[in-house]
mmCIF file of C-alpha atoms in Angstrom:
data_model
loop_
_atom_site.group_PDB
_atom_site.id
_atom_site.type_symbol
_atom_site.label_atom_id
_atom_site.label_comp_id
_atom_site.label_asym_id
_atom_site.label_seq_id
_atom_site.Cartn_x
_atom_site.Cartn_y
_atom_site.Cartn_z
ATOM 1 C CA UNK A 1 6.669 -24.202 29.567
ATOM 2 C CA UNK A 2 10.286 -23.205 29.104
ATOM 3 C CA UNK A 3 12.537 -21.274 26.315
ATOM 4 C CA UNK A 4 13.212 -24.992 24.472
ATOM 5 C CA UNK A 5 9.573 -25.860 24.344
ATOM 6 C CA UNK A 6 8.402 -22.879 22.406
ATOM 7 C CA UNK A 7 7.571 -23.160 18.484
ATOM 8 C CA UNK A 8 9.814 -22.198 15.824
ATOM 9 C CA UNK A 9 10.319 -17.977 15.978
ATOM 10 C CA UNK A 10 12.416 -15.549 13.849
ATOM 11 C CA UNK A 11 15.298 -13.276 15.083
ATOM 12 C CA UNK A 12 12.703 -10.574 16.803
ATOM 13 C CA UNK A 13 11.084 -13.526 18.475
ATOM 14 C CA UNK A 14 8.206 -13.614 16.559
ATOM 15 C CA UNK A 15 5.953 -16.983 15.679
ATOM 16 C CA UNK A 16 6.804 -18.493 12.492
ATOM 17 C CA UNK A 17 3.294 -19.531 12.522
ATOM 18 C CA UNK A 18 0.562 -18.275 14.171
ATOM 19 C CA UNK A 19 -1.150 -21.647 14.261
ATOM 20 C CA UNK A 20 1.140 -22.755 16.577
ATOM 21 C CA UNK A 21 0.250 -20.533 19.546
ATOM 22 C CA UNK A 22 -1.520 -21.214 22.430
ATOM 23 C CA UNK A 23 -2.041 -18.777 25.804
ATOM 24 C CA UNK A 24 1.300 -20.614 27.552
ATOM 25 C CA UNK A 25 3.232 -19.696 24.922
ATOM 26 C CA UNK A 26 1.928 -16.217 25.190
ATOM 27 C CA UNK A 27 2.717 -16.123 29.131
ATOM 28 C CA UNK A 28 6.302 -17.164 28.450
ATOM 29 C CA UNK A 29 7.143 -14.485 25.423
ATOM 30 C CA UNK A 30 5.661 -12.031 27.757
ATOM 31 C CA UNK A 31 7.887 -12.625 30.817
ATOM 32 C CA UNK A 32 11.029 -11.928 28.404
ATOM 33 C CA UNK A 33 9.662 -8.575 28.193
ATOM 34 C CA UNK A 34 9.480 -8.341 31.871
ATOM 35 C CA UNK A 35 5.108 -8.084 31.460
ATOM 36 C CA UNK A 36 2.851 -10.476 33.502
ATOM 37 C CA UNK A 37 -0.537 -11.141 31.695
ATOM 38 C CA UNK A 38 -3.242 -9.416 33.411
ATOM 39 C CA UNK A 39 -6.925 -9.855 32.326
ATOM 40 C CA UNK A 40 -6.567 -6.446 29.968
ATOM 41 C CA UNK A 41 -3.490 -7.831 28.250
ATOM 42 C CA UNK A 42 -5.622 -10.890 27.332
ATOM 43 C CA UNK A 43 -8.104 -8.527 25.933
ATOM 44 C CA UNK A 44 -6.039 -6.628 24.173
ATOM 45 C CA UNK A 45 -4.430 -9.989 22.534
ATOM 46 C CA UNK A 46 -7.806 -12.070 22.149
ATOM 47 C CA UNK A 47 -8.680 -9.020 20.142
ATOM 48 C CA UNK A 48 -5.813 -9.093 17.909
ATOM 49 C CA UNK A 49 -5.814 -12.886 17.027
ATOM 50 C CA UNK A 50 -9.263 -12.246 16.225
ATOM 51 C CA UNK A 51 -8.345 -9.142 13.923
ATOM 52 C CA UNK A 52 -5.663 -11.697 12.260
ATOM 53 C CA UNK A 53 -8.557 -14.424 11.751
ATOM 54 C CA UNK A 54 -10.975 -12.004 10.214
ATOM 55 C CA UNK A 55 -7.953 -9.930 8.287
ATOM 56 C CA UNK A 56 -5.272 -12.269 7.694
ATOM 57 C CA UNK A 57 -2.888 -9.375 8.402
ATOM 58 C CA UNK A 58 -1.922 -7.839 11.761
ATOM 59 C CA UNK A 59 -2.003 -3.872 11.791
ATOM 60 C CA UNK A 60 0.708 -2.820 9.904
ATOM 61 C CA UNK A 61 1.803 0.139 12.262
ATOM 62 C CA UNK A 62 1.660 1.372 16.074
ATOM 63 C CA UNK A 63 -1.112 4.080 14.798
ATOM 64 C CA UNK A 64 -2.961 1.755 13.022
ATOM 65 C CA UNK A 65 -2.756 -0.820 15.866
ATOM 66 C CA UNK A 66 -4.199 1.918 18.037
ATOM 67 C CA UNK A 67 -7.034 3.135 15.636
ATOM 68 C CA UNK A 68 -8.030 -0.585 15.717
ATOM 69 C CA UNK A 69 -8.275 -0.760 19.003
ATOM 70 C CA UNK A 70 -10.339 2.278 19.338
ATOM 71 C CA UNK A 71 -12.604 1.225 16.894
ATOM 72 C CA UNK A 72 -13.231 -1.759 18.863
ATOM 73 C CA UNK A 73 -13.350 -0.654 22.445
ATOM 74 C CA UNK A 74 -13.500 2.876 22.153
ATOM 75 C CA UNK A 75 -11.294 6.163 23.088
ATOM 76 C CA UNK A 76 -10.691 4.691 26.941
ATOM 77 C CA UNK A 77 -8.104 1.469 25.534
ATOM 78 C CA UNK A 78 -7.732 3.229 21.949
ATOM 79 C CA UNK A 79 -5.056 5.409 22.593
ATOM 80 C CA UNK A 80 -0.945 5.116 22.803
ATOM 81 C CA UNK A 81 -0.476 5.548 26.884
ATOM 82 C CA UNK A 82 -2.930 3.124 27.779
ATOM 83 C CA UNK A 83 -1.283 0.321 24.570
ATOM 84 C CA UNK A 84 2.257 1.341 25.979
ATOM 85 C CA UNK A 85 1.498 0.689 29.753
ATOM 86 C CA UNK A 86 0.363 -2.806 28.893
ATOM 87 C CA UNK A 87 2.968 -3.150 26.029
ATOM 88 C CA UNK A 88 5.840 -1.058 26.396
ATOM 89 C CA UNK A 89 8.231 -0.268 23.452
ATOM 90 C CA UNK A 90 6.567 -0.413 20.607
ATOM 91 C CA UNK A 91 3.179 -1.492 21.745
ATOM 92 C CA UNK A 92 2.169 -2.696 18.094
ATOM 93 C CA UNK A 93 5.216 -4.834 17.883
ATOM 94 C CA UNK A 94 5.223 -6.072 21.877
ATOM 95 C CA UNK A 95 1.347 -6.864 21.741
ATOM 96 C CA UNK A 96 1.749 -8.982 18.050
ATOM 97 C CA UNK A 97 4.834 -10.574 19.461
ATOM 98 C CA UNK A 98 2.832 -12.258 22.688
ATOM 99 C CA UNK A 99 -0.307 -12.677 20.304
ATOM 100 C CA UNK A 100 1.532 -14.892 17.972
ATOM 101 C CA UNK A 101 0.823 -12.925 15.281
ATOM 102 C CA UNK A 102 3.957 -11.648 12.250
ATOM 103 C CA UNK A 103 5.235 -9.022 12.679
ATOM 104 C CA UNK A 104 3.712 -5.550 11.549
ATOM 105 C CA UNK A 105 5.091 -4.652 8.268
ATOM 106 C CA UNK A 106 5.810 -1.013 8.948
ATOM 107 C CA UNK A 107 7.098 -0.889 12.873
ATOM 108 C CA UNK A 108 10.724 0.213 12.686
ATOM 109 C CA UNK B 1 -3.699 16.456 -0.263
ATOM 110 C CA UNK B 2 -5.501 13.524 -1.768
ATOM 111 C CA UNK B 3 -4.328 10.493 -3.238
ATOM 112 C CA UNK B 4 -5.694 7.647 -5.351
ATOM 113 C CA UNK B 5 -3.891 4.598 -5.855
ATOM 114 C CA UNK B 6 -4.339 2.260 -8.790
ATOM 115 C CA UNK B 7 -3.866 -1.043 -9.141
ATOM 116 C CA UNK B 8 -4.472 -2.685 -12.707
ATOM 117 C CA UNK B 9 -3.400 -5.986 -12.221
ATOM 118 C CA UNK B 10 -5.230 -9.365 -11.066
ATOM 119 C CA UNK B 11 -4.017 -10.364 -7.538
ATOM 120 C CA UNK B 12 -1.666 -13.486 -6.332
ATOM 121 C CA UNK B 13 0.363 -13.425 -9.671
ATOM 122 C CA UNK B 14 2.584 -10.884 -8.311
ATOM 123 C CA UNK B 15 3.793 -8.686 -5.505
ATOM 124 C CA UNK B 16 3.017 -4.875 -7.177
ATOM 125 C CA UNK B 17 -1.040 -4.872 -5.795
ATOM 126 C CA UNK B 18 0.391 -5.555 -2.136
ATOM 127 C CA UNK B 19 3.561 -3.109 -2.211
ATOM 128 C CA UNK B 20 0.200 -0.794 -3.445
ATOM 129 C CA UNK B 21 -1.626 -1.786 -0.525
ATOM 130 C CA UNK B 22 1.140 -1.804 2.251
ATOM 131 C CA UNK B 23 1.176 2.278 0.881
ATOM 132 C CA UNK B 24 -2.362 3.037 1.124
ATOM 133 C CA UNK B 25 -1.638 1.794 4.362
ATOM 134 C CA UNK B 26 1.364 4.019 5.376
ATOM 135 C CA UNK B 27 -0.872 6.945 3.825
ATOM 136 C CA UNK B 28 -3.516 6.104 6.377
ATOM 137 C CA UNK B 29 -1.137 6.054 9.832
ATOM 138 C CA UNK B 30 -0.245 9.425 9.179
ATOM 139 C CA UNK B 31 -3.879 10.178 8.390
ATOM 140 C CA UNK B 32 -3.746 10.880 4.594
ATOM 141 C CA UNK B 33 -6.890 10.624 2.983
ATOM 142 C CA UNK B 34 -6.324 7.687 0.570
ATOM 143 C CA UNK B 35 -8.472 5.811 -1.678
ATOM 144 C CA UNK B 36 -8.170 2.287 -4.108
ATOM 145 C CA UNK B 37 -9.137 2.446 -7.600
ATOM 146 C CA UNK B 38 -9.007 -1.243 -8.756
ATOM 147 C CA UNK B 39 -8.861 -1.059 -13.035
ATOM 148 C CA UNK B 40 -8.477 -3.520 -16.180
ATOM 149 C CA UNK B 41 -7.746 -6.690 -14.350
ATOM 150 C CA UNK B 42 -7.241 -5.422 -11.038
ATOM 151 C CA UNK B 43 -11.255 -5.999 -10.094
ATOM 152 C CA UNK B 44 -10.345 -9.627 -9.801
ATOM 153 C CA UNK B 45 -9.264 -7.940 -6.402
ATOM 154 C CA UNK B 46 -12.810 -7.173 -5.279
ATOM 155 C CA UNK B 47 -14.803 -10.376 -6.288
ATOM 156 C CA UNK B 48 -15.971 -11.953 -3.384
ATOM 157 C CA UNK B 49 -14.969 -15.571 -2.462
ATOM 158 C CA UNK B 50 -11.156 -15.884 -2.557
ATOM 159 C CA UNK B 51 -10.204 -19.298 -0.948
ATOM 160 C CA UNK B 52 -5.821 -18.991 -2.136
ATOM 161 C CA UNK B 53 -5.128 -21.508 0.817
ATOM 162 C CA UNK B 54 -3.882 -23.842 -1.427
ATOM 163 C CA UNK B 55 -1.712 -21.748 -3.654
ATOM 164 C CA UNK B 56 -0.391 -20.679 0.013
ATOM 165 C CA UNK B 57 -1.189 -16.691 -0.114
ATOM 166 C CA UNK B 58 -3.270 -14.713 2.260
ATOM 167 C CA UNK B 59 -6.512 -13.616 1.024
ATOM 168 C CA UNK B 60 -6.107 -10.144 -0.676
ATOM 169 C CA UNK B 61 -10.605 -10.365 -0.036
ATOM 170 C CA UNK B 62 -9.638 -10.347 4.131
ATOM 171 C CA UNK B 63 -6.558 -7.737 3.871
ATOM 172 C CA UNK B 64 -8.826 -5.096 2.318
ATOM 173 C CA UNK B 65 -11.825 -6.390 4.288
ATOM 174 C CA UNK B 66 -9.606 -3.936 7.103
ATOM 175 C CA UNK B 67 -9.064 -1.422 4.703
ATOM 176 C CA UNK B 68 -11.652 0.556 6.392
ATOM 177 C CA UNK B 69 -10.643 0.164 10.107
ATOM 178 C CA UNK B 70 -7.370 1.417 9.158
ATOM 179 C CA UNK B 71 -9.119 5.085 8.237
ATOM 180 C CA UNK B 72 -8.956 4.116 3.758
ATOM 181 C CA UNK B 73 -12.000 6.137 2.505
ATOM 182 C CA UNK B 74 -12.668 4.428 -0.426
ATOM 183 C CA UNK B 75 -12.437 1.044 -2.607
ATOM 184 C CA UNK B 76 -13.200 1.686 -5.889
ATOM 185 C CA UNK B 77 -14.214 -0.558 -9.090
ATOM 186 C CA UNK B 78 -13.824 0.734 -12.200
ATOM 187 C CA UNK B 79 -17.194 -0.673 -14.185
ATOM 188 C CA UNK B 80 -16.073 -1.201 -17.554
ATOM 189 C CA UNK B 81 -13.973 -2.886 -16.437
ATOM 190 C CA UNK B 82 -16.078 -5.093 -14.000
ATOM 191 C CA UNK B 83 -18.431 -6.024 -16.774
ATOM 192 C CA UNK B 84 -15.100 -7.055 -18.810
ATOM 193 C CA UNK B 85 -14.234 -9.758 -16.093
ATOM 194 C CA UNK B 86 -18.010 -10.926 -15.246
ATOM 195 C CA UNK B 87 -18.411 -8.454 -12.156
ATOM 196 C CA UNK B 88 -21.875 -7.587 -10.848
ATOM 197 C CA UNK B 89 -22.369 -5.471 -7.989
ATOM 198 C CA UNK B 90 -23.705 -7.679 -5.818
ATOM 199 C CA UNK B 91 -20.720 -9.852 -6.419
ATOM 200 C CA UNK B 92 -18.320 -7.464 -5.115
ATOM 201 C CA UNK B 93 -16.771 -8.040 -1.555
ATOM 202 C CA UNK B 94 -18.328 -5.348 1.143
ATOM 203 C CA UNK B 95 -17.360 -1.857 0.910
ATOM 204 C CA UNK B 96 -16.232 -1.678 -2.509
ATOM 205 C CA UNK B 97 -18.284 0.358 -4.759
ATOM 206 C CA UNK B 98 -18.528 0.611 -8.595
ATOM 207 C CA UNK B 99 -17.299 3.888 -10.440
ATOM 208 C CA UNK B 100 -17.891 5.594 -13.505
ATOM 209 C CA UNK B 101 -15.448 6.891 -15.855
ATOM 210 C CA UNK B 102 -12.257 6.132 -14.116
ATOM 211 C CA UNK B 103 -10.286 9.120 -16.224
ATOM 212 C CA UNK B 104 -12.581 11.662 -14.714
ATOM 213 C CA UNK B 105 -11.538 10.361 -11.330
ATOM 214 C CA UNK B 106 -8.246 10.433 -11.917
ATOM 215 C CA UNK B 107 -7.911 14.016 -12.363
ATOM 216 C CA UNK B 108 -9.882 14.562 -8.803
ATOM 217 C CA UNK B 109 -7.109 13.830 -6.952
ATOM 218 C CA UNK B 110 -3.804 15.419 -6.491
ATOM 219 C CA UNK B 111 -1.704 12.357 -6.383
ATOM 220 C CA UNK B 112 -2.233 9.295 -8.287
ATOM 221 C CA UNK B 113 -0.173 6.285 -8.145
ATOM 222 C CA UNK B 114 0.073 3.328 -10.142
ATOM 223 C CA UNK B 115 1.016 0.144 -8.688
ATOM 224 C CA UNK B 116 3.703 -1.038 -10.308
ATOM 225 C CA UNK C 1 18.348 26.110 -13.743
ATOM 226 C CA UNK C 2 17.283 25.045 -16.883
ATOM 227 C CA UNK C 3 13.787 24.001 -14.935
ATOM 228 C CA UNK C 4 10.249 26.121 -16.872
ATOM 229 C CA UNK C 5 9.209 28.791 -14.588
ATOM 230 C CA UNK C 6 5.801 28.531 -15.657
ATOM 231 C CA UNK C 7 3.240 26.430 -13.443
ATOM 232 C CA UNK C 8 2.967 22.869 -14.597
ATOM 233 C CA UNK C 9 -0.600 21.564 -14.362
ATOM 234 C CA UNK C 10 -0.114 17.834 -14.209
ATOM 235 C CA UNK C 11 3.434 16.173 -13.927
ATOM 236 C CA UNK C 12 3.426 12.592 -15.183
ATOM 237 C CA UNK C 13 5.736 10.538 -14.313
ATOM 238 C CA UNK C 14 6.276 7.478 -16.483
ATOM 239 C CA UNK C 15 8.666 4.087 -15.704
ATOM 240 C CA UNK C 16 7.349 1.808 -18.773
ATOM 241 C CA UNK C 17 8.916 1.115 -21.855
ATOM 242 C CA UNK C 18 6.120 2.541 -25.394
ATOM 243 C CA UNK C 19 5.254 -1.164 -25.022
ATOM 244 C CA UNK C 20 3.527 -1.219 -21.870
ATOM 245 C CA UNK C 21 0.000 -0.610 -22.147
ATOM 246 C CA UNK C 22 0.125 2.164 -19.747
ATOM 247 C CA UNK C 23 2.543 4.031 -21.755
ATOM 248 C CA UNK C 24 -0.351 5.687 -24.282
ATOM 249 C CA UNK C 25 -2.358 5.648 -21.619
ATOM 250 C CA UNK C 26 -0.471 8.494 -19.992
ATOM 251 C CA UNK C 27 -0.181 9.990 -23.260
ATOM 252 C CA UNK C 28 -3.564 10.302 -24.378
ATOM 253 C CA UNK C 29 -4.228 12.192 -20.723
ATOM 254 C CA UNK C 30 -2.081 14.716 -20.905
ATOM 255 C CA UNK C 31 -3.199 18.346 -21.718
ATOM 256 C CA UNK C 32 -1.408 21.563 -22.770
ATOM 257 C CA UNK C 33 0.190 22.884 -19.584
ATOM 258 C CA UNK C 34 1.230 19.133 -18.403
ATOM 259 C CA UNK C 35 4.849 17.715 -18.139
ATOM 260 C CA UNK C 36 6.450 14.566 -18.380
ATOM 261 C CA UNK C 37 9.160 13.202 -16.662
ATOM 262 C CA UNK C 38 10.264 9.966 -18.506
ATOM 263 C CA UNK C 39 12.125 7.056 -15.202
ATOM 264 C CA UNK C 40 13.584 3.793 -15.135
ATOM 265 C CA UNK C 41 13.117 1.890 -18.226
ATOM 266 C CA UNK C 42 10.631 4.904 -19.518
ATOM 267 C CA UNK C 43 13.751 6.644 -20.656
ATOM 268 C CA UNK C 44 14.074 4.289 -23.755
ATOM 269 C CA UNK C 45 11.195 5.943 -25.294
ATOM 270 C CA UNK C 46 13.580 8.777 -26.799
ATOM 271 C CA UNK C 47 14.710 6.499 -28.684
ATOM 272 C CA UNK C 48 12.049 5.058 -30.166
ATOM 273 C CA UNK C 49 10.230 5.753 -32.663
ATOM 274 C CA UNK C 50 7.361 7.195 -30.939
ATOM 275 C CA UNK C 51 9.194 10.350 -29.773
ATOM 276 C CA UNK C 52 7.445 12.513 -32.175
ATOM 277 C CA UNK C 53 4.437 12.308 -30.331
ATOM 278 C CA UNK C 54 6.304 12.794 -27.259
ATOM 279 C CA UNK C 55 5.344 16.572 -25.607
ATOM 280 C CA UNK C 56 7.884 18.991 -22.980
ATOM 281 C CA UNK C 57 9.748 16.300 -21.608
ATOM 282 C CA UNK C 58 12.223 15.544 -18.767
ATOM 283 C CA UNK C 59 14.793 12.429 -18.393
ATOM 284 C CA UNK C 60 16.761 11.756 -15.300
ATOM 285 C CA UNK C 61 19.996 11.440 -15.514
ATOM 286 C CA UNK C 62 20.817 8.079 -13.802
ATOM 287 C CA UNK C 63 18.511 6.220 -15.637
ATOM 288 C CA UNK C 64 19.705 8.012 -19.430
ATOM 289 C CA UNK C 65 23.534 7.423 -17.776
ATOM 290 C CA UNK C 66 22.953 3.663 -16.705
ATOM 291 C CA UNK C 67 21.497 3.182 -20.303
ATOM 292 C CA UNK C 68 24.549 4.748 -22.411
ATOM 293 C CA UNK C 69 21.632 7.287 -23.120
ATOM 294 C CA UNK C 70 22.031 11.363 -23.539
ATOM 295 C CA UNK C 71 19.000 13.625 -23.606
ATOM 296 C CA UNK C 72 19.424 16.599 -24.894
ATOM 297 C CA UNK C 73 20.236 14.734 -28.712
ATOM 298 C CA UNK C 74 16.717 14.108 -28.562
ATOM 299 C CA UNK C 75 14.853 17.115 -27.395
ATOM 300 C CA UNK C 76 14.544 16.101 -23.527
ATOM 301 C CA UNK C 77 15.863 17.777 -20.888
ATOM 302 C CA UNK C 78 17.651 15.757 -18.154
ATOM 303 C CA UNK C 79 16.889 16.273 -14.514
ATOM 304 C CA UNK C 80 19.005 14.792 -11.505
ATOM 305 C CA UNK C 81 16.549 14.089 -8.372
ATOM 306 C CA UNK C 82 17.120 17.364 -6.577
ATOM 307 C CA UNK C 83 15.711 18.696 -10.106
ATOM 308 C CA UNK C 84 12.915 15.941 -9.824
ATOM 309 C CA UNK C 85 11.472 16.548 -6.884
ATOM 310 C CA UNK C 86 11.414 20.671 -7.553
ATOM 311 C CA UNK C 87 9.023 19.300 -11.027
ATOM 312 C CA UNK C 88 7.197 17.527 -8.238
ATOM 313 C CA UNK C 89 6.832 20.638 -5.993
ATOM 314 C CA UNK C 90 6.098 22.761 -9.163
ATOM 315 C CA UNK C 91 2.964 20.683 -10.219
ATOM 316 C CA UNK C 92 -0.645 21.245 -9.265
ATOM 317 C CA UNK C 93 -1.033 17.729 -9.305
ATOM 318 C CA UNK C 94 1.762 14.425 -9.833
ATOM 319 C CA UNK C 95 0.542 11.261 -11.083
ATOM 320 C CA UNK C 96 3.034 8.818 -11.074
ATOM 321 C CA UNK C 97 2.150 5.836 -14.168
#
């Protein structure tokens, strides 16, 4: 899949709808930011579209991002160096971006 | 420091209940302890059920559903005013839990807000 | 600084017009060593008629000035935000109607 043949995304590159999402389009938002999907990216962003089902909002914030995670999978993947090595910048706003999801209300 | 939020008015019809919520939320990144009264017609917030796909809103039921992951300690229903809009217990989504005498409560915290 | 020196229990800070329903409800909560700080649209209330009931009360100035409004006529004091957010610092507790 190429730049052309991805759905319809806002300014920051983010889904307009997270319907239209599928793991290609994940792969190619991912290499913009330079980050090849290994099997704990996918875990990290299967987790999140199921948050988003369940939810019907992403975490609104890196820390609350990361306290989701922990809650989930515990202290080992909960915390901000492990999140940033697999999603660097602003892992909260890299991860959503490749998940498809909107973007968190309250990442600057 | 503790705060309560309030929100007194039925959900969907405007924006105030989810500027209240995105705050709660901001309250619990920086780990303030934080807690949702839902008053008067703002325990139409709590009753199980919601289906607003067709009106084309998310489901205020699902966003609080992750009101505890995100580290809020409490979802409260006032009862009076529960029993005003037809609210058992039992029909009130998980987590949220009826209180008495919502004046009383508002004087145990040391910030209260009221959504707007 | 025309601010009390004495400890404010509970500062209230009110936005809505006497018409709002929430309006009397901040009234009929507050006790003895409580202050309110009338914002926004809450600043028309010194003009209505009922002030009387009205306790120690604070205005801020932007709102009075954006309305053609002056306090002190009316037995309020006006605070600019600086002045606010010392009320707020003052107070045991703030809740904000």
């Amino acid at each position: 899949m190429n730049e052309q043949a991805l759905p319809r995304r806002n300014n920051e590159g983010f889904l307009e709808s997270a319907n239209e999402w599928t793991q290609a389009v994940a792969q190619v938002i991912a290499s913009e930011d330079g980050i090849k999907l290994s099997e704990k990216h996918w875990e990290i962003i299967e987790f999140l579209r199921e948050f988003y089902g369940k939810h019907e909002i992403a975490p609104p914030s890196n820390r609350l991002f990361v306290k989701a995670v922990r809650e989930a999978f515990g202290q080992d993947k909960g915390n901000s160096i492990y999140l940033m090595q697999l999603f660097p910048g602003t892992p909260a706003k890299t991860a959503c971006r490749i998940a498809g999801l909107p973007r968190p209300t309250n990442c600057l | 420091m503790t705060t309560l939020i309030v929100i007194d008015q039925a959900p969907y019809g405007l924006w105030a209940g989810r500027e209240a919520l995105d705050m709660a939320f901001s309250l619990a990144t920086f780990d303030q302890p934080v807690s949702l009264l839902f008053t008067g017609a703002g325990v139409n917030w709590l009753r199980k059920g919601q289906t607003p796909d067709a009106i084309e809103q998310k489901s205020v039921e699902r966003n609080l559903s992750a009101a505890p992951v995100f580290g809020i300690e409490q979802l409260l229903a006032d009862e009076a005013s529960c029993q005003r809009y037809g609210l058992s217990p039992d029909e009130l989504i998980d987590g949220a839990n009826m209180a008495r005498g919502s004046s009383g409560l508002l004087a145990s915290y040391t910030n209260v807000i009221f959504s707007n | 600084m025309k601010l009390p020196m004495s400890q404010i229990h509970t500062l209230h800070i009110l936005n809505k017009t006497p018409e709002h329903p929430r309006f009397n409800e901040c009234l009929a909560m507050m006790g003895p060593d409580d202050a309110l700080v009338l914002t926004e649209n809450g600043v028309t209330a010194l003009w209505s008629t009922s002030k009387a009931a009205l306790p120690k009360v604070f205005a801020t100035k932007a709102d009075l000035q954006a309305r053609g409004l002056v306090a002190e006529a009316n037995g309020a004091t006006s605070v600019d935000y600086p002045e606010l957010v010392d009320l707020t610092v003052q107070a045991k507790r703030v809740i904000s109607w």
